[in-house]
Amino acid sequence: MKKLVIAIDGYSSCGKSTTAKAVAAVLHYAYLDTGAMYRAVTLYLLENNISFDDLPRIEQALHELHISFRRHRRTGRNEVYLNDKIREDDIRQMRISNAVSEVSVIPVVRHAMVAQQQRIGRRRGVVMDGRDIGTTVFPDAEVKVFMTADVEVRARRREEELAAKGEIVPLEVIIENLRKRDRIDSTRAESPLRRAADAVLLDTTHITIDEQVDFVLERVSAALFG
Ligand code: DC
């Protein structure tokens, strides 16, 4: 059967990655969390005390760092590795969420990440979630979904995720972070977060994960069988 590229873009914490992972599992497709890549670059810059405006040093850093994903044998969870060291939990911390949008505006960072994403998806059969997959990374993706949800609902979901990992963050702080990231992600010059003209809108405020997954799978059926 023809293999597709499925692009799931949208605002932070709308359930993009949960939906994308489930869709990939049903279709036996690869799953790529592109946000994790920007988070890994941010972690590297912070840990090496590289200023976000030191462009020559950032370019050098992009040559030094190697981002990969491996599936955990027992849990099946896809985990991010930075220079062959597992960093999955570290990249989800609030200090990274607070800095990642500033790193994602840097054109050399975007060019390097987009090139790697395009390499990973070149054989198709992949579900990618991010901000610019349907517009920049794979403008020819057969299925494009743009997810949005009420900011308070998104913040509550994020609060639960962080709490499950032992990081207690007040709801107002999370709402502020989401608003800030939405603003920076949507207004940056280089491949800003925006809905591709041919992306279908999915508002997840009042629907369950199963409904989100079914919605995407229906689009996949339509793309495959008309
Ligand atoms: O999906 P996430 O919240 O883990 O993404 C973290 C940040 O990375 C997000 O605020 C903006 C950036 N990002 C991006 O600029 N382009 C992508 N394709 C994915 C994420």
Coordinates of C-alpha atoms and ligand atoms in Angstrom, one line a residue:
M1 CA 0.0 0.0 0.0
K2 CA 1.1 3.5 -0.7
K3 CA 3.0 5.1 2.2
L4 CA 2.1 8.6 3.2
V5 CA 3.5 11.5 5.2
I6 CA 1.1 12.6 7.9
A7 CA 1.8 16.1 9.2
I8 CA 0.3 17.1 12.6
D9 CA 1.0 20.7 13.4
G10 CA -0.4 23.1 15.9
Y11 CA -0.1 24.9 19.2
S12 CA 1.8 23.5 22.2
S13 CA 0.1 20.9 24.3
C14 CA -3.0 20.2 22.1
G15 CA -2.3 16.5 22.2
K16 CA -0.3 16.4 18.9
S17 CA 2.3 13.9 20.0
T18 CA -0.1 11.6 21.8
T19 CA -2.3 11.5 18.7
A20 CA 0.6 11.2 16.3
K21 CA 2.1 8.3 18.2
A22 CA -1.2 6.4 18.3
V23 CA -1.7 7.0 14.5
A24 CA 1.8 5.8 13.8
A25 CA 1.2 2.6 15.9
V26 CA -2.0 1.8 14.1
L27 CA -0.5 2.3 10.6
H28 CA 2.9 0.7 11.5
Y29 CA 4.5 4.0 10.5
A30 CA 7.5 5.7 12.0
Y31 CA 6.8 8.6 14.4
L32 CA 9.0 11.7 14.6
D33 CA 8.6 14.3 17.4
T34 CA 10.2 17.3 15.8
G35 CA 9.7 19.5 18.9
A36 CA 12.0 17.1 20.8
M37 CA 14.7 18.0 18.3
Y38 CA 14.4 21.7 19.0
R39 CA 14.4 20.9 22.7
A40 CA 17.6 18.8 22.4
V41 CA 19.4 21.7 20.6
T42 CA 18.2 24.0 23.4
L43 CA 19.5 21.6 26.1
Y44 CA 22.9 21.5 24.3
L45 CA 23.2 25.2 24.1
L46 CA 22.2 25.7 27.8
E47 CA 24.5 23.0 29.1
N48 CA 27.5 24.4 27.1
N49 CA 26.7 28.0 28.1
I50 CA 26.3 29.0 24.5
S51 CA 24.5 32.3 24.1
F52 CA 21.4 32.3 21.8
D53 CA 22.9 35.2 19.9
D54 CA 26.4 33.7 19.3
L55 CA 25.7 32.5 15.8
P56 CA 29.2 31.2 14.9
R57 CA 29.2 29.2 18.1
I58 CA 25.7 27.9 17.4
E59 CA 26.7 26.8 13.9
Q60 CA 29.7 25.0 15.4
A61 CA 27.3 23.4 18.0
L62 CA 25.1 22.1 15.3
H63 CA 28.1 20.2 13.9
E64 CA 28.9 18.8 17.4
L65 CA 25.5 17.6 18.3
H66 CA 23.9 14.5 17.1
I67 CA 20.2 13.9 17.8
S68 CA 18.6 10.4 17.4
F69 CA 15.6 8.5 18.6
R70 CA 15.5 5.0 19.9
R71 CA 12.5 2.9 21.0
H72 CA 12.7 1.7 24.6
R73 CA 12.6 -2.1 24.4
R74 CA 10.2 -2.7 27.3
T75 CA 7.9 0.4 27.2
G76 CA 8.0 0.9 23.4
R77 CA 8.4 4.6 24.2
N78 CA 10.4 6.6 21.6
E79 CA 13.2 8.4 23.4
V80 CA 15.5 11.2 22.3
Y81 CA 19.3 10.8 22.5
L82 CA 21.7 13.6 22.4
N83 CA 25.2 12.5 21.4
D84 CA 24.2 8.9 22.3
K85 CA 23.0 9.8 25.8
I86 CA 19.4 9.4 26.7
R87 CA 17.9 12.9 27.5
E88 CA 14.2 12.3 27.2
D89 CA 13.3 13.5 30.6
D90 CA 15.7 16.4 30.6
I91 CA 14.3 18.0 27.4
R92 CA 10.7 18.0 28.9
Q93 CA 11.7 20.2 31.9
M94 CA 10.2 23.6 32.3
R95 CA 13.6 25.3 31.9
I96 CA 13.8 23.9 28.4
S97 CA 10.1 24.8 27.6
N98 CA 11.0 28.4 28.7
A99 CA 13.9 28.7 26.3
V100 CA 13.0 26.5 23.3
S101 CA 11.0 29.0 21.3
E102 CA 13.9 31.5 21.4
V103 CA 16.2 28.8 20.0
S104 CA 13.6 27.7 17.4
V105 CA 13.6 31.2 15.8
I106 CA 17.3 30.9 14.8
P107 CA 17.4 30.2 11.0
V108 CA 20.6 28.0 11.1
V109 CA 19.0 25.9 13.8
R110 CA 15.8 25.5 11.7
H111 CA 17.7 24.7 8.5
A112 CA 19.6 21.9 10.2
M113 CA 16.5 20.4 11.9
V114 CA 14.4 20.7 8.7
A115 CA 17.1 19.0 6.7
Q116 CA 17.3 16.1 9.2
Q117 CA 13.5 15.8 9.3
Q118 CA 13.3 15.6 5.5
R119 CA 16.0 12.9 5.5
I120 CA 14.1 10.9 8.1
G121 CA 10.9 11.1 6.1
R122 CA 12.2 10.7 2.6
R123 CA 10.9 7.1 2.3
R124 CA 7.5 8.3 3.6
G125 CA 5.4 6.1 6.0
V126 CA 5.9 8.6 8.8
V127 CA 3.8 10.7 11.2
M128 CA 5.5 13.9 12.2
D129 CA 4.3 16.4 14.7
G130 CA 5.5 20.0 15.0
R131 CA 4.8 23.5 13.9
D132 CA 5.9 23.7 10.3
I133 CA 5.6 20.1 8.9
G134 CA 2.7 20.8 6.6
T135 CA 4.1 24.2 5.5
T136 CA 7.9 23.8 5.2
V137 CA 9.2 20.3 6.0
F138 CA 6.7 18.3 3.9
P139 CA 4.5 20.7 2.0
D140 CA 3.5 17.6 -0.1
A141 CA 2.3 15.6 2.9
E142 CA -0.8 13.7 1.9
V143 CA -2.5 14.3 5.3
K144 CA -2.2 17.6 7.1
V145 CA -3.9 18.3 10.4
F146 CA -3.7 21.6 12.3
M147 CA -4.5 21.2 16.0
T148 CA -5.7 23.9 18.4
A149 CA -7.4 23.9 21.8
D150 CA -8.4 26.3 24.6
V151 CA -5.2 27.5 26.4
E152 CA -6.6 26.6 29.8
V153 CA -7.4 23.0 28.8
R154 CA -3.9 22.7 27.3
A155 CA -2.3 24.1 30.4
R156 CA -4.1 21.6 32.6
R157 CA -3.0 18.7 30.5
R158 CA 0.6 20.0 30.7
E159 CA 0.3 20.4 34.4
E160 CA -0.6 16.7 34.7
E161 CA 2.2 15.6 32.5
L162 CA 4.8 17.6 34.5
A163 CA 3.3 16.4 37.8
A164 CA 3.5 12.8 36.6
K165 CA 7.3 13.4 36.2
G166 CA 7.5 15.0 39.7
E167 CA 7.7 18.6 38.5
I168 CA 5.1 20.7 40.2
V169 CA 4.4 24.0 38.3
P170 CA 1.6 26.4 39.0
L171 CA -1.1 26.6 36.3
E172 CA -0.6 30.3 35.8
V173 CA 3.1 29.8 35.1
I174 CA 2.2 27.1 32.5
I175 CA -0.4 29.3 30.8
E176 CA 2.1 32.1 30.6
N177 CA 4.7 29.8 29.0
L178 CA 2.1 28.4 26.5
R179 CA 1.0 32.0 25.5
K180 CA 4.6 33.1 25.1
R181 CA 5.5 30.1 23.0
D182 CA 2.4 30.5 20.9
R183 CA 3.3 34.1 20.3
I184 CA 7.0 33.5 19.4
D185 CA 6.2 30.4 17.3
S186 CA 3.5 32.2 15.3
T187 CA 5.4 35.5 14.7
R188 CA 8.9 34.3 13.9
A189 CA 10.2 35.1 10.4
E190 CA 11.4 31.6 9.5
S191 CA 8.7 29.0 8.9
P192 CA 6.2 30.4 11.5
L193 CA 3.5 28.3 13.1
R194 CA 0.5 28.6 10.7
R195 CA -2.1 26.4 9.3
A196 CA -1.2 25.3 5.7
A197 CA -4.0 26.2 3.3
D198 CA -4.7 22.5 2.7
A199 CA -4.6 21.4 6.4
V200 CA -7.8 20.4 8.2
L201 CA -8.4 22.1 11.5
L202 CA -8.9 20.0 14.6
D203 CA -10.0 21.7 17.9
T204 CA -9.3 19.3 20.7
T205 CA -10.8 21.3 23.6
H206 CA -13.8 19.0 24.0
I207 CA -12.7 15.7 22.4
T208 CA -10.9 12.7 23.7
I209 CA -7.6 11.3 22.4
D210 CA -9.4 8.4 20.8
E211 CA -11.6 10.8 18.9
Q212 CA -8.5 12.7 17.8
V213 CA -6.9 9.5 16.6
D214 CA -10.1 8.5 14.7
F215 CA -10.2 11.9 13.1
V216 CA -6.7 11.6 11.7
L217 CA -7.3 7.9 10.6
E218 CA -10.4 9.0 8.7
R219 CA -8.2 11.5 6.8
V220 CA -5.7 8.8 6.1
S221 CA -8.4 6.5 4.7
A222 CA -9.7 9.4 2.5
A223 CA -6.1 10.0 1.2
L224 CA -5.6 6.3 0.5
F225 CA -9.0 5.3 -0.9
G226 CA -10.6 8.5 -1.9
Ligands
DC1 O1 6.1 20.3 20.4 P1 6.9 20.9 21.6 O2 6.1 21.7 22.5 O3 7.8 19.9 22.2 O4 7.9 21.9 20.8 C1 8.8 22.7 21.5 C2 9.2 24.0 20.7 O5 9.9 23.7 19.5 C3 8.0 24.8 20.3 O6 7.6 25.8 21.2 C4 8.5 25.5 19.0 C5 9.5 24.6 18.5 N1 9.2 23.8 17.3 C6 9.3 24.4 16.1 O7 9.7 25.5 16.0 N2 9.1 23.6 14.9 C7 8.7 22.4 15.0 N3 8.5 21.7 13.9 C8 8.5 21.8 16.3 C9 8.7 22.5 17.4

